[in-house]
Short mmCIF file of C-alpha atoms in Angstrom, two decimals:
data_model
loop_
_atom_site.label_atom_id
_atom_site.label_comp_id
_atom_site.label_asym_id
_atom_site.label_seq_id
_atom_site.Cartn_x
_atom_site.Cartn_y
_atom_site.Cartn_z
CA MET A 196 139.72 97.07 67.73
CA LYS A 197 142.84 98.35 69.41
CA THR A 198 143.48 102.08 69.65
CA GLU A 199 146.55 102.02 67.45
CA LYS A 200 144.68 100.19 64.66
CA LEU A 201 141.90 102.79 64.72
CA LEU A 202 144.49 105.55 64.54
CA ASN A 203 146.11 103.86 61.52
CA ALA A 204 142.71 103.54 59.93
CA ILE A 205 142.44 107.31 59.72
CA GLY A 206 145.62 107.38 57.60
CA LYS A 207 144.28 104.70 55.25
CA ILE A 208 141.09 106.50 54.23
CA ASP A 209 141.02 106.76 50.44
CA ASP A 210 141.91 110.35 49.52
CA ASN A 211 139.67 110.00 46.51
CA LEU A 212 136.76 109.43 48.83
CA ILE A 213 137.41 112.73 50.61
CA TYR A 214 138.75 114.93 47.84
CA GLY A 215 137.54 113.30 44.67
CA ALA A 216 134.46 115.43 44.43
CA VAL A 217 136.59 118.59 44.44
CA ASN A 218 138.91 117.37 41.68
CA ASP A 219 136.18 116.07 39.39
CA ALA A 220 134.73 119.17 37.80
CA LYS A 221 132.11 117.11 35.96
CA THR A 222 130.59 115.78 39.16
CA LYS A 223 127.24 117.28 39.91
CA LYS A 224 126.78 119.38 43.05
CA LYS A 225 124.41 116.75 44.36
CA ASN A 226 127.13 114.09 44.13
CA ILE A 227 129.68 116.42 45.69
CA TRP A 228 127.31 116.91 48.68
CA ILE A 229 126.77 113.16 48.99
CA LYS A 230 130.48 112.35 48.91
CA TRP A 231 131.39 115.06 51.38
CA SER A 232 128.61 113.85 53.70
CA ALA A 233 129.80 110.27 53.47
CA ALA A 234 133.37 111.29 54.20
CA ALA A 235 132.35 113.44 57.13
CA ALA A 236 130.19 110.69 58.52
CA PHE A 237 133.00 108.15 58.21
CA LEU A 238 135.49 110.48 59.86
CA ALA A 239 133.06 111.13 62.70
CA PHE A 240 132.64 107.41 63.17
CA VAL A 241 136.37 106.80 63.31
CA ILE A 242 136.98 109.65 65.74
CA PHE A 243 134.13 108.44 67.94
CA SER A 244 135.56 104.94 67.91
CA VAL A 245 139.05 106.15 68.80
CA THR A 246 137.68 108.07 71.79
CA GLN A 247 136.10 104.94 73.13
CA PHE A 248 139.40 103.12 73.30
CA ILE A 249 141.77 105.86 74.34
CA PRO A 250 141.71 106.13 78.15
CA LYS A 251 138.93 108.47 79.14
CA SER A 252 141.20 110.46 81.39
CA ASN A 253 142.81 111.89 78.26
CA PHE A 254 139.47 113.49 77.32
CA MET A 255 138.06 114.33 80.70
CA GLU A 256 138.41 117.71 82.24
CA GLU A 257 140.89 118.15 85.04
CA LEU A 258 139.82 117.47 88.60
CA PRO A 259 138.02 120.47 90.10
CA LYS A 260 140.26 122.96 91.85
CA LEU A 261 139.69 122.55 95.55
CA PRO A 262 141.68 123.47 98.69
CA MET A 263 144.46 121.05 99.55
CA LEU A 264 144.02 118.90 102.64
CA SER A 265 146.51 117.59 105.16
CA ILE A 266 146.41 114.69 107.55
CA SER A 267 147.36 116.11 110.94
CA GLU A 268 150.07 114.54 113.00
CA THR A 269 147.61 113.93 115.78
CA SER A 270 145.56 111.68 113.56
CA ASN A 271 147.53 108.80 115.06
CA GLU A 272 146.51 109.47 118.64
CA ALA A 273 148.11 107.49 121.39
CA MET A 274 144.89 105.57 122.04
CA GLY A 275 146.53 102.21 122.16
CA PHE A 276 146.40 99.41 119.62
CA GLU A 277 143.18 99.43 117.63
CA GLY A 278 142.52 95.76 117.19
CA TYR A 279 139.62 93.35 117.64
CA MET A 280 139.64 89.70 118.68
CA ALA A 281 137.18 87.34 116.96
CA TYR A 282 137.09 83.82 115.56
CA GLU A 283 135.82 85.13 112.26
CA ILE A 284 135.46 88.62 110.77
CA SER A 285 131.70 88.08 110.44
CA GLU A 286 131.42 88.36 114.22
CA LEU A 287 132.43 92.02 114.06
CA VAL A 288 129.20 93.85 113.25
CA ASN A 289 127.78 97.36 112.92
CA ALA A 290 124.98 99.11 111.06
CA ASN A 291 127.16 101.19 108.77
CA PRO A 292 124.78 102.17 105.93
CA TRP A 293 127.61 102.37 103.36
CA ASN A 294 128.18 99.55 100.97
CA GLU A 295 130.29 99.14 97.86
CA ASN A 296 127.30 99.27 95.51
CA MET A 297 126.52 102.85 96.47
CA GLU A 298 127.12 105.33 93.64
CA ILE A 299 128.79 108.15 95.50
CA SER A 300 131.39 110.20 93.63
CA THR A 301 131.92 112.97 96.19
CA LEU A 302 131.67 113.45 99.94
CA PRO A 303 132.04 116.62 102.05
CA VAL A 304 135.09 117.48 104.11
CA TYR A 305 134.92 119.77 107.11
CA GLN A 306 137.61 121.67 108.92
CA ASN A 307 137.60 121.01 112.65
CA PRO A 308 137.03 124.33 114.46
CA LEU A 309 139.25 123.08 117.27
CA SER A 310 143.02 123.07 117.16
CA TYR A 311 145.76 122.00 119.55
CA ASP A 312 149.16 123.48 120.18
CA GLU A 313 152.39 121.67 120.93
CA ASN A 314 151.28 121.33 124.54
CA PHE A 315 147.92 119.84 123.52
CA ILE A 316 146.16 122.95 124.79
CA GLU A 317 142.77 123.26 123.09
CA HIS A 318 141.85 126.33 121.04
CA GLY A 319 138.76 127.37 119.21
CA ALA A 320 136.08 126.38 121.72
CA ASP A 321 132.82 128.32 121.25
CA PHE A 322 131.25 128.53 124.70
CA THR A 323 128.11 130.21 123.37
CA ILE A 324 127.42 127.23 121.11
CA MET A 325 128.31 124.85 123.93
CA LYS A 326 125.84 126.43 126.32
CA THR A 327 123.08 126.58 123.71
CA TYR A 328 123.64 122.89 123.00
CA LEU A 329 123.56 122.06 126.72
CA LEU A 330 120.21 123.80 127.12
CA GLU A 331 118.87 121.93 124.10
CA VAL A 332 119.83 118.60 125.67
CA ALA A 333 118.38 119.66 129.03
CA ASN A 334 115.13 120.55 127.34
CA ARG A 335 114.97 117.11 125.72
CA LEU A 336 115.29 115.61 129.21
CA GLY A 337 112.37 117.72 130.45
CA MET A 338 114.52 119.89 132.71
CA ASP A 339 113.53 123.49 133.58
CA THR A 340 116.00 125.36 131.37
CA ASP A 341 114.87 128.79 132.65
CA ASN A 342 116.28 127.98 136.07
CA LEU A 343 119.24 125.81 135.23
CA PRO A 344 122.59 127.12 136.48
CA ILE A 345 125.48 126.46 134.07
CA SER A 346 129.08 126.40 135.15
CA ASP A 347 132.38 125.34 133.53
CA ASN A 348 135.18 123.02 134.48
CA THR A 349 137.79 125.61 135.38
CA PRO A 350 139.82 124.12 138.25
CA SER A 351 139.20 125.71 141.63
CA ALA A 352 141.79 128.02 143.17
CA GLU A 353 142.86 125.20 145.48
CA GLU A 354 143.30 122.77 142.55
CA GLN A 355 145.29 125.31 140.59
CA ALA A 356 147.53 126.04 143.56
CA ALA A 357 148.22 122.32 144.05
CA VAL A 358 149.22 121.90 140.40
CA LEU A 359 151.47 124.97 140.49
CA GLU A 360 153.20 123.71 143.61
CA LYS A 361 153.72 120.22 142.17
CA THR A 362 155.16 121.55 138.89
CA ASN A 363 157.02 124.52 140.37
CA GLY A 364 154.87 126.73 138.23
CA ASP A 365 156.14 125.16 135.02
CA ILE A 366 152.87 124.81 133.10
CA PRO A 367 151.98 126.07 129.60
CA ASP A 368 149.76 129.05 129.02
CA GLY A 369 146.10 128.09 128.90
CA TYR A 370 146.56 124.96 131.04
CA PHE A 371 143.74 126.04 133.37
CA ASN A 372 141.40 127.20 130.62
CA PRO A 373 137.91 125.65 130.82
CA THR A 374 137.11 122.95 128.23
CA ALA A 375 133.49 122.13 129.06
CA VAL A 376 130.20 123.58 130.41
CA ILE A 377 128.18 121.71 133.04
CA ALA A 378 124.68 121.69 134.50
CA GLU A 379 123.16 119.43 137.14
CA LYS A 380 119.67 119.03 138.51
CA ASN A 381 117.67 116.25 140.11
CA GLY A 382 120.38 113.63 139.74
CA ILE A 383 121.08 114.35 136.07
CA GLU A 384 124.36 115.98 135.08
CA ILE A 385 124.98 117.27 131.57
CA GLU A 386 128.49 118.11 130.46
CA VAL A 387 129.19 119.52 126.96
CA ASP A 388 132.78 119.65 125.82
CA ALA A 389 134.39 121.75 123.11
CA SER A 390 133.84 119.06 120.48
CA LEU A 391 130.09 119.28 121.20
CA THR A 392 129.78 115.87 122.80
CA ALA A 393 127.14 115.91 125.52
CA LYS A 394 127.74 113.47 128.35
CA ILE A 395 124.62 112.77 130.45
CA THR A 396 125.17 111.01 133.78
CA PHE A 397 122.29 109.53 135.80
CA ASP A 398 122.78 109.39 139.57
CA PRO A 399 121.41 107.05 140.68
CA ALA A 400 121.68 104.87 137.60
CA VAL A 401 118.41 103.93 135.94
CA THR A 402 117.24 100.37 136.44
CA LEU A 403 115.62 98.81 133.41
CA PRO A 404 112.37 96.81 133.73
CA ASP A 405 112.54 93.09 134.40
CA GLY A 406 113.36 91.01 131.36
CA TYR A 407 115.99 93.38 129.95
CA VAL A 408 119.61 92.24 130.22
CA PHE A 409 121.96 95.19 129.79
CA SER A 410 125.54 94.25 130.64
CA TYR A 411 129.04 94.25 129.19
CA ASP A 412 128.69 90.67 127.98
CA SER A 413 124.99 90.59 127.03
CA SER A 414 124.19 88.59 123.92
CA TYR A 415 123.35 90.27 120.64
CA ASP A 416 119.66 89.43 121.07
CA ASP A 417 119.59 90.86 124.61
CA ILE A 418 121.27 94.04 123.46
CA ALA A 419 118.85 94.34 120.52
CA SER A 420 115.95 94.07 122.98
CA VAL A 421 117.44 96.74 125.22
CA ALA A 422 117.98 99.01 122.20
CA GLU A 423 114.31 98.78 121.25
CA TYR A 424 113.37 99.75 124.82
CA LEU A 425 115.76 102.68 124.89
CA LYS A 426 114.58 103.83 121.48
CA GLU A 427 111.02 104.19 122.78
CA THR A 428 111.74 105.34 126.35
CA TYR A 429 114.29 107.98 125.36
CA LYS A 430 112.81 109.13 122.06
CA ASP A 431 112.72 112.75 123.24
CA LEU A 432 116.38 112.63 124.25
CA LEU A 433 117.28 111.12 120.87
CA GLY A 434 115.51 113.97 119.11
CA MET A 435 115.49 112.04 115.83
CA ASP A 436 112.73 111.79 113.22
CA ASN A 437 113.56 108.21 112.36
CA PRO A 438 116.13 106.75 114.74
CA GLN A 439 118.10 103.73 113.44
CA ILE A 440 119.64 101.22 115.84
CA ASN A 441 123.36 100.62 115.52
CA ILE A 442 124.47 97.60 117.50
CA TYR A 443 128.19 97.30 117.02
CA GLY A 444 131.01 95.23 118.37
CA GLY A 445 131.08 91.45 118.66
CA ASP A 446 134.76 91.26 119.63
CA TYR A 447 136.08 89.29 122.57
CA ASN A 448 138.12 90.31 125.56
CA ILE A 449 140.99 88.36 127.09
CA ASP A 450 138.44 86.32 129.08
CA LEU A 451 136.69 85.43 125.80
CA GLN A 452 133.60 87.44 126.70
CA GLN A 453 131.88 88.88 123.62
CA SER A 454 130.41 92.35 123.92
CA TYR A 455 128.17 94.73 121.96
CA LYS A 456 127.32 98.42 122.25
CA ILE A 457 124.27 100.50 121.45
CA GLU A 458 124.06 103.66 119.38
CA PHE A 459 121.38 105.42 117.37
CA TYR A 460 121.56 107.62 114.28
CA ASN A 461 118.90 109.32 112.25
CA ALA A 462 117.73 108.04 108.84
CA ALA A 463 117.99 110.36 105.87
CA ASN A 464 116.55 110.77 102.40
CA ASN A 465 119.86 110.74 100.57
CA LEU A 466 123.04 108.65 100.87
CA THR A 467 125.36 111.48 101.83
CA ASP A 468 123.19 112.63 104.74
CA LEU A 469 122.78 109.04 105.83
CA ILE A 470 126.52 108.51 105.92
CA LEU A 471 127.05 111.82 107.77
CA ASN A 472 124.36 111.00 110.37
CA TYR A 473 125.86 107.56 110.99
CA ASN A 474 129.33 109.01 111.58
CA PHE A 475 128.62 112.33 113.29
CA ASN A 476 125.16 112.66 114.74
CA ARG A 477 124.96 109.73 117.14
CA THR A 478 123.61 108.92 120.59
CA ALA A 479 125.08 106.11 122.69
CA PHE A 480 123.91 104.48 125.91
CA TYR A 481 126.10 102.77 128.54
CA CYS A 482 125.46 100.34 131.35
CA ASP A 483 127.27 100.05 134.66
CA GLU A 484 128.52 96.87 136.35
CA ASN A 485 125.03 96.28 137.77
CA GLY A 486 123.39 96.34 134.39
CA ASP A 487 121.76 99.76 134.95
CA LEU A 488 121.77 102.72 132.62
CA TYR A 489 124.22 105.20 134.05
CA MET A 490 125.31 107.35 131.11
CA ALA A 491 124.48 108.52 127.62
CA ARG A 492 126.49 110.47 125.10
CA ILE A 493 125.19 112.63 122.25
CA PHE A 494 127.79 113.24 119.58
CA GLN A 495 127.20 116.34 117.44
CA PRO A 496 130.44 117.77 116.13
CA ASN A 497 130.52 121.29 114.78
CA LEU A 498 130.38 120.92 110.98
CA SER A 499 129.89 124.62 110.23
CA LYS A 500 133.30 124.94 108.53
CA LYS A 501 132.68 122.93 105.37
CA VAL A 502 135.68 122.97 103.06
CA ALA A 503 134.09 121.44 99.94
CA ASP A 504 132.72 118.28 98.38
CA TYR A 505 135.71 116.18 97.32
CA PRO A 506 136.02 113.40 94.73
CA ILE A 507 136.48 110.08 96.47
CA ILE A 508 138.21 106.96 95.28
CA SER A 509 136.73 103.47 95.10
CA ALA A 510 137.30 100.76 97.67
CA GLU A 511 139.46 98.93 95.14
CA GLU A 512 141.65 101.98 94.59
CA ALA A 513 141.95 102.33 98.38
CA LYS A 514 143.09 98.71 98.58
CA GLU A 515 145.93 99.43 96.16
CA LEU A 516 146.98 102.36 98.33
CA LEU A 517 146.84 100.14 101.36
CA LEU A 518 149.12 97.61 99.73
CA ASN A 519 151.46 100.46 98.79
CA GLY A 520 151.78 101.52 102.40
CA ASN A 521 149.61 104.64 102.12
CA TYR A 522 147.76 104.22 105.42
CA ILE A 523 147.66 105.38 109.01
CA THR A 524 147.25 103.02 111.89
CA THR A 525 147.91 102.41 115.56
CA VAL A 526 148.70 98.78 114.83
CA PRO A 527 152.33 98.01 115.76
CA TYR A 528 152.80 95.82 112.65
CA GLU A 529 153.19 96.45 109.01
CA MET A 530 150.15 95.50 106.94
CA PRO A 531 150.83 91.76 106.28
CA GLY A 532 149.49 91.57 102.70
CA GLU A 533 146.41 91.38 100.51
CA ASN A 534 145.47 87.84 101.56
CA TYR A 535 144.88 89.03 105.11
CA ILE A 536 142.38 91.81 104.28
CA ALA A 537 139.18 90.63 105.88
CA LYS A 538 136.74 93.55 105.65
CA ARG A 539 136.52 97.16 104.54
CA GLU A 540 134.07 99.98 105.08
CA LEU A 541 133.84 103.73 104.51
CA VAL A 542 133.85 105.92 107.61
CA TYR A 543 134.75 109.38 108.82
CA ARG A 544 137.44 109.78 111.43
CA THR A 545 135.66 111.99 114.02
CA SER A 546 138.15 112.40 116.82
CA LYS A 547 138.32 115.91 118.19
CA HIS A 548 142.05 115.91 117.28
CA GLU A 549 141.46 115.53 113.55
CA LYS A 550 142.41 118.62 111.60
CA TYR A 551 139.83 117.74 108.95
CA TYR A 552 136.80 115.56 109.26
CA MET A 553 137.22 113.53 106.05
CA PRO A 554 136.20 110.09 104.81
CA TYR A 555 138.55 107.10 105.00
CA TYR A 556 138.36 103.49 104.04
CA ARG A 557 138.71 101.40 107.16
CA PHE A 558 140.37 98.01 106.56
CA TYR A 559 140.19 95.16 109.04
CA VAL A 560 143.29 93.07 108.51
CA GLU A 561 144.07 89.72 110.12
CA LEU A 562 147.42 89.71 111.92
CA PRO A 563 148.64 86.16 111.32
CA ASP A 564 151.33 86.16 113.92
CA MET A 565 148.78 87.03 116.61
CA LYS A 566 146.43 84.10 116.11
CA LYS A 567 145.79 82.19 119.35
CA ASP A 568 146.00 78.47 119.82
CA ASN A 569 142.27 78.38 120.54
CA GLY A 570 141.61 79.72 117.01
CA ILE A 571 140.76 83.32 117.89
CA LYS A 572 142.22 85.88 115.52
CA LEU A 573 143.30 89.45 115.98
CA TYR A 574 142.20 91.97 113.36
CA GLY A 575 144.11 95.24 113.18
CA VAL A 576 142.60 98.40 111.66
CA TYR A 577 144.27 100.43 108.92
CA TYR A 578 142.91 103.68 107.43
CA VAL A 579 143.33 104.90 103.87
CA PRO A 580 142.09 108.37 102.89
CA ALA A 581 139.03 108.11 100.65
CA VAL A 582 139.59 111.57 99.19
CA ASN A 583 141.43 111.55 95.88
CA LYS A 584 145.12 111.75 96.71
CA ALA A 585 145.54 114.72 94.34
CA TYR A 586 144.10 116.84 97.14
CA ILE A 587 146.25 115.52 100.01
CA THR A 588 149.51 117.28 100.70
CA ASP A 589 150.98 114.65 103.04
CA MET A 590 149.71 111.31 101.84
CA PRO A 591 150.69 108.84 104.58
CA ILE A 592 153.34 106.24 103.87
CA TRP A 593 154.44 103.37 106.08
CA ASP A 594 157.93 103.97 107.37
CA GLY A 595 157.92 101.78 110.45
CA SER A 596 156.92 104.55 112.84
CA PHE A 597 153.20 104.99 112.00
CA ASN A 598 153.61 108.67 111.21
CA SER A 599 151.38 110.19 108.59
#
């Protein structure tokens, strides 16, 4: 039954049914009670039915009052064109634990403790936290943390003098401020930057046992085998209760070499923590040109400044925003249309230049004009905020310049 018919039905209730008992003085009190009960029950039924057909938003409470969020101008960093070459979208893989069947209504948003001025000078670094984190990583590597000298990356006096001479002293305030702390011992260097990414460099690089093929163009199976080896060999460095392997990539380079990368993240007992671990608390391993392990990175952004848990939209709602131009991207082409959407996933944008660490839907979109004669396709990436737009002050809109 349509809403308007139900509303009309209320007006067609027989007045005698509702008021007859009052007007009939000869009716017994028992009958009065029965008629009033019947009328009340019928009215309750009608009202209940109407509420089922009137849009629920009319009856729901307003969205919770939460701080407004903004998408910083530096969200579109000049990192180049974020695109991936593959014959089919199924070749682009990762171990993202999110899927569209997950029942998640809210996700947390965090304010980035770091900020950048107009000269891209970094502010907000906490060197106490950075040093504590460095010592934690050193301890995982079995280093003697009681006798580990820690320095920072402040340029030497000679380096500063060379820069001042080259620029005629025209440099912004804070240009020479340190941005990382460093420790080195027995061929292992640890550098922790302000975003709390620990870079571990092995010199000499570590040669893996025979049978492991760790190179830029190793097959998926070879990389999976290497990941299992690293998971066991470097379990102390990982520092995870239940490390999960994330083999991601599968895209091709201009020489049509396919490549995969290795990361780990910790499992969790609930979906929110699982999503957060996948996006924020990660460890990656890298090979050199000889197939040796030369570097690892541990990503652990400072999430101490939680703003709130925000309502998120569905993937379908995000698709409508994408089609409306409400996205940010480094792709130098307008989104070509719904038919070219190949894949979508929920992620956090975790760059140190983000003003807020907030969830986005990440859309992989085929760029039809970029398809090669050999059949390889180019998929560009477009981001749509997953937070309900009611909380975003500067919802991005495509205007041909990729500004948010």
